[in-house]
Amino acid sequence: MSQSLEQLQKEFLYEKTNSCVQCGYCLPVCPTYATMGKETHSPRGRINLVKMVGEGKIKDVSVLEEPLDLCLGCRACETACPTGVEYGSILEAARAALVRRKKFSAPVRLLRKTMFKKVFPSSRMMKLTGNALWLYQKSGIQKVVQSSGIMKKLPYHLGDFEAIAPPAVSPAERKQTPVRVGAKGEKKYTVAFFTGCIMDAMFQRINRLSVLLLAEAGCDVIVVPNQTCCGALHAHSGEMEEARHLAKQNIIAFEKANADFIVNNAGGCGAMLYEYGHLLADDKEWADRAAAFSTKSRDISQVLIACGGMPDLQPRSGERVTYQRSCHMTNVQKVVREPLELLTNVPGIKFVEMEEANMCCGSAGIYNIVHYDESMDILDEKMKHTKATGASTVITTNPGCLLQMKLGIQRENLSGSVRAMHLIEYLAEAAGIS
Amino acid sequence: MTSAHIEEVMSIVKTGRVLTDESDRFSYSFDGSFGTYLPDAVIQTKNVEELAALVKFANRERIPVYPRGQSTCLSGGPLPVKGGMVFDLSVMNDLLEISEEDLVAVVSPGVLTADIHKAAEKKGLLYPPDPSSSHVSTIGGNMAENSGGPRGLKYGVTKDYVIGLELITPEGEIIKTGGRTVKNVTGYDLTKLIVGSEGTLGIITKAVLRLLPKPPASETVMAVFNNLVDAGSAISKILSAGILPAKMELMDQASIAAVENYEPLGLPVDAEAIILLELDGHPAALKDEVKQAAELCKSVGARDIRIPQNAVERAEVWRARKLVSPAIVRIKPTKISEDATVPRSKIPQMCERLQQIRDKYNVHLVVFGHAGDGNLHPNIICDKSDKEEMNRVEQAVAEIFTAAVELGGTLSGEHGIGTMKAPFMEMELGTVGLDMMKRIKEAWDPNNIMNPGKIFPEPGQKLELS
Ligand SMILES: Cc1cc2nc3c(=O)[nH]c(=O)nc-3n(C[C@H](O)[C@H](O)[C@H](O)COP(=O)(O)OP(=O)(O)OC[C@H]3O[C@@H](n4cnc5c(N)ncnc54)[C@H](O)[C@@H]3O)c2cc1C
Ligand code: SF4
Ligand code: SF4
């Protein structure tokens, strides 16, 4: 591949790095700078590395691989930056440029291809995964496996995650997911529900509860057929073409529903949907349709608040609750107020904000799997603050964060006294819906 | 450095890290100013003895050593302009002790200034120096640069609060200067010499800082002027009336407009200047001072006085001032932030000179800053990829320095000399004055290994911004 400086500048979005004035205001909010302790893993450092490529000072771009790989993509730096550096775009472009140049080893290439092109985008594959999980848990294999110690030998510490996987949904139950539910009482909006691939495979219950809560709050809910994975994992791994392809498929699927809002319940997916406009901005044919899609995209908490909040919640008895924000919800979608409002409106709870509430928990897509040790360092910090709140319930709004917080609770031996839940599960519990 | 050198470094550093990868070296090659300079190695250790041993080794082998905090310097201070080793002292952030009886804080150099503010406030005390970078910059960097902030007007700058130091000399010895007492007249005041020496006389490894009781209350006054020169008169009027505000900040029309564009806060965009005052002290006295200050501003032509009524409104007013920096870089990407400082009485003349310079070189010049102490921040907004423009900017900057010195002021009120202002040192200090400073440097650091390339100009060195 030819590497003229001009081409590198274009591919790596050199122009955008120029708005970084190297003030360092982003340093205190960056989880990897805090845990890894060097500028190489700070936002300012990463931007500078890209800048150095654009200025021809770094000739071998593979130098950037590790620093960019180890970025969580939480984008807290973007929120902290006074001059509006578009870190997310720079990161995305740089990763794509690196992937284009990288020679993956054969097995990794195969794994990437299977996961990105075959598994996540395919609802059939994801259902199979969900079903396999169910079979695994129900058949007794899980018990045998757990007692055999084989889990410790799995690559990528997958064994650790095994224990925290949610109870799987049976194939029969899966088929019961409603496709259309009418609003209870006065109808306020018609919404199209985005199921998400991992949410659908592993957290089917949360999806079902989401639909029911939306109806309860006054929405006609349509679960749109032919929708697919949001593409976030692809985009974050530099597989931009695949991400665009999936976006288009979703745009087509949701245009048909003609709803007021496109609703999701996963911070990470939501952020991706929110950015379709930006993802396809240079595509003449799709730019407007993508922008229209993004304009309609909402987190479920926004829609529930727009409907006037959850009616008829039963009082809790002074339960201490804390909230782990989803980075992408906070820093990309900028949804901050609504989840907190829904949570604190649950009568009788004692809400305690944790220190450094805005720091990432280290889940970040598949970061906790591929960078296990780094992720656990970040999680340990998070758990320190979580424990300090004395909360018995930790609320999250993203499946990755939910799993990660469960893992954190397990690592701290708190499984008996602390639970992690998605906001939707908690609201459903308070509303007496199951 | 040779690979044998690196090996020796690694054998000395037992408790920390030695970084030599290209990605790491590039990550320690910049600061908040201009230029990229690659160090050969970056050292991170919390161990003072290891650092001292490294300096001894560097002194023996004539390897440059560059202390570094969080690299927010605006004058090139931590840049490894001659290669060698960067010592990342931000990792030395463990010690932060507040002693209420002695009214001091004892800190290690990597502690963030804002953390000192927080710790002091918890005990009802105040560490006054407040650079606007305080939530990112280290106390070590603050001491080396002798940083100041808006509160400098009433409370002074960093050097006024450092009473004791532990230092590694350029020859690798560990010494102590000053101590824990405010009064201390034993011998030469090395503490004051080291504070502000920009890392050229040694590495600060511990410091004793003086604290004050926290004032019980504060009030804010905003005065709006149709005329920049009137605003200047208001400043001297207030000060000569015996009122000493904690802060007294100026925003000119260009900065007001930039902030309003960036985030509408309801500022008067047609005004030529705004002055923001913060008064602190006993609530009863404050009431009176606020009234007096407001009347004085009116008497010199303020068209409007706003007094925020609660903490939220006060924060809003100060937010406007804080937003100036980020707001102006939205106009063009490159910001040359100068801190030329003039005696208070010369503020109106300096404002006039700045307007002339702006027109003469046709540059986008914005003025704001700590008006109360004459520490204006003329900022030039430009685009560093535009060579022709940068040429004009370089000339304009040089003329700003000349204007400040001619009016009896100084090159730098708080950002330091570093690489950026070295070429202008002789203009302010004269040949002999500069030579006396050089002799001090030579006595402390005979082999010139400690932060070489800073403060003192190399023959023929010129300001270069591109
Ligand atoms: C947005 C912004 C706003 C700013 N506002 C202000 C302001 O209001 N007032 C102000 O005064 N400055 C301000 N600055 C400049 C800068 O923040 C200060 O100079 C600060 O003190 C630098 O601290 P640092 O930890 O980043 O040090 P660095 O930039 O890393 O280093 C600064 C100097 O200190 C030396 N040094 C660092 N640590 C040590 C040590 N332990 N021993 C010996 N030498 C050492 C370095 O060699 C270098 O010469 C601002 C900067 C930015 C980017
Ligand atoms: S995205 Fe998150 S991890 Fe990455 S540089 Fe920004 S703050 Fe750090
Ligand atoms: S990304 Fe923003 S906050 Fe971080 S150093 Fe650059 S300008 Fe400053």
PDB file of N, CA and C in Angstrom, chain A residues 2 54 58 145 163 166 271 338 372 384 426:
ATOM      1  N   SER A   2       0.577   2.163  -0.901  1.00  0.00           N
ATOM      2  CA  SER A   2       1.405   3.371  -0.959  1.00  0.00           C
ATOM      3  C   SER A   2       1.115   4.233   0.265  1.00  0.00           C
ATOM      4  N   GLY A  54       0.726  12.299  10.785  1.00  0.00           N
ATOM      5  CA  GLY A  54       0.332  13.320   9.799  1.00  0.00           C
ATOM      6  C   GLY A  54       1.466  14.274   9.462  1.00  0.00           C
ATOM      7  N   ILE A  58       6.361  10.172  12.467  1.00  0.00           N
ATOM      8  CA  ILE A  58       6.313   8.727  12.703  1.00  0.00           C
ATOM      9  C   ILE A  58       6.113   8.056  11.347  1.00  0.00           C
ATOM     10  N   VAL A 145     -18.900 -28.647  33.801  1.00  0.00           N
ATOM     11  CA  VAL A 145     -17.790 -27.824  33.338  1.00  0.00           C
ATOM     12  C   VAL A 145     -17.197 -27.028  34.495  1.00  0.00           C
ATOM     13  N   ALA A 163     -19.398 -17.388  34.577  1.00  0.00           N
ATOM     14  CA  ALA A 163     -20.146 -17.421  35.823  1.00  0.00           C
ATOM     15  C   ALA A 163     -21.149 -16.282  35.952  1.00  0.00           C
ATOM     16  N   PRO A 166     -26.115 -14.101  32.273  1.00  0.00           N
ATOM     17  CA  PRO A 166     -27.476 -14.103  32.814  1.00  0.00           C
ATOM     18  C   PRO A 166     -28.147 -15.434  32.530  1.00  0.00           C
ATOM     19  N   ALA A 271     -25.520   4.728  21.131  1.00  0.00           N
ATOM     20  CA  ALA A 271     -24.552   5.709  20.646  1.00  0.00           C
ATOM     21  C   ALA A 271     -24.279   5.490  19.169  1.00  0.00           C
ATOM     22  N   GLU A 338     -32.006  11.834  32.269  1.00  0.00           N
ATOM     23  CA  GLU A 338     -33.207  11.004  32.287  1.00  0.00           C
ATOM     24  C   GLU A 338     -33.081   9.716  33.092  1.00  0.00           C
ATOM     25  N   TYR A 372      -8.020  -8.294  28.959  1.00  0.00           N
ATOM     26  CA  TYR A 372      -8.562  -8.674  30.266  1.00  0.00           C
ATOM     27  C   TYR A 372      -7.861  -7.961  31.419  1.00  0.00           C
ATOM     28  N   LYS A 384     -13.839   0.022  43.837  1.00  0.00           N
ATOM     29  CA  LYS A 384     -13.457   0.742  45.048  1.00  0.00           C
ATOM     30  C   LYS A 384     -14.514   1.814  45.350  1.00  0.00           C
ATOM     31  N   TYR A 426     -34.883  -2.933  36.987  1.00  0.00           N
ATOM     32  CA  TYR A 426     -35.198  -2.348  38.287  1.00  0.00           C
ATOM     33  C   TYR A 426     -36.553  -1.656  38.260  1.00  0.00           C
TER      34      TYR A 426
END
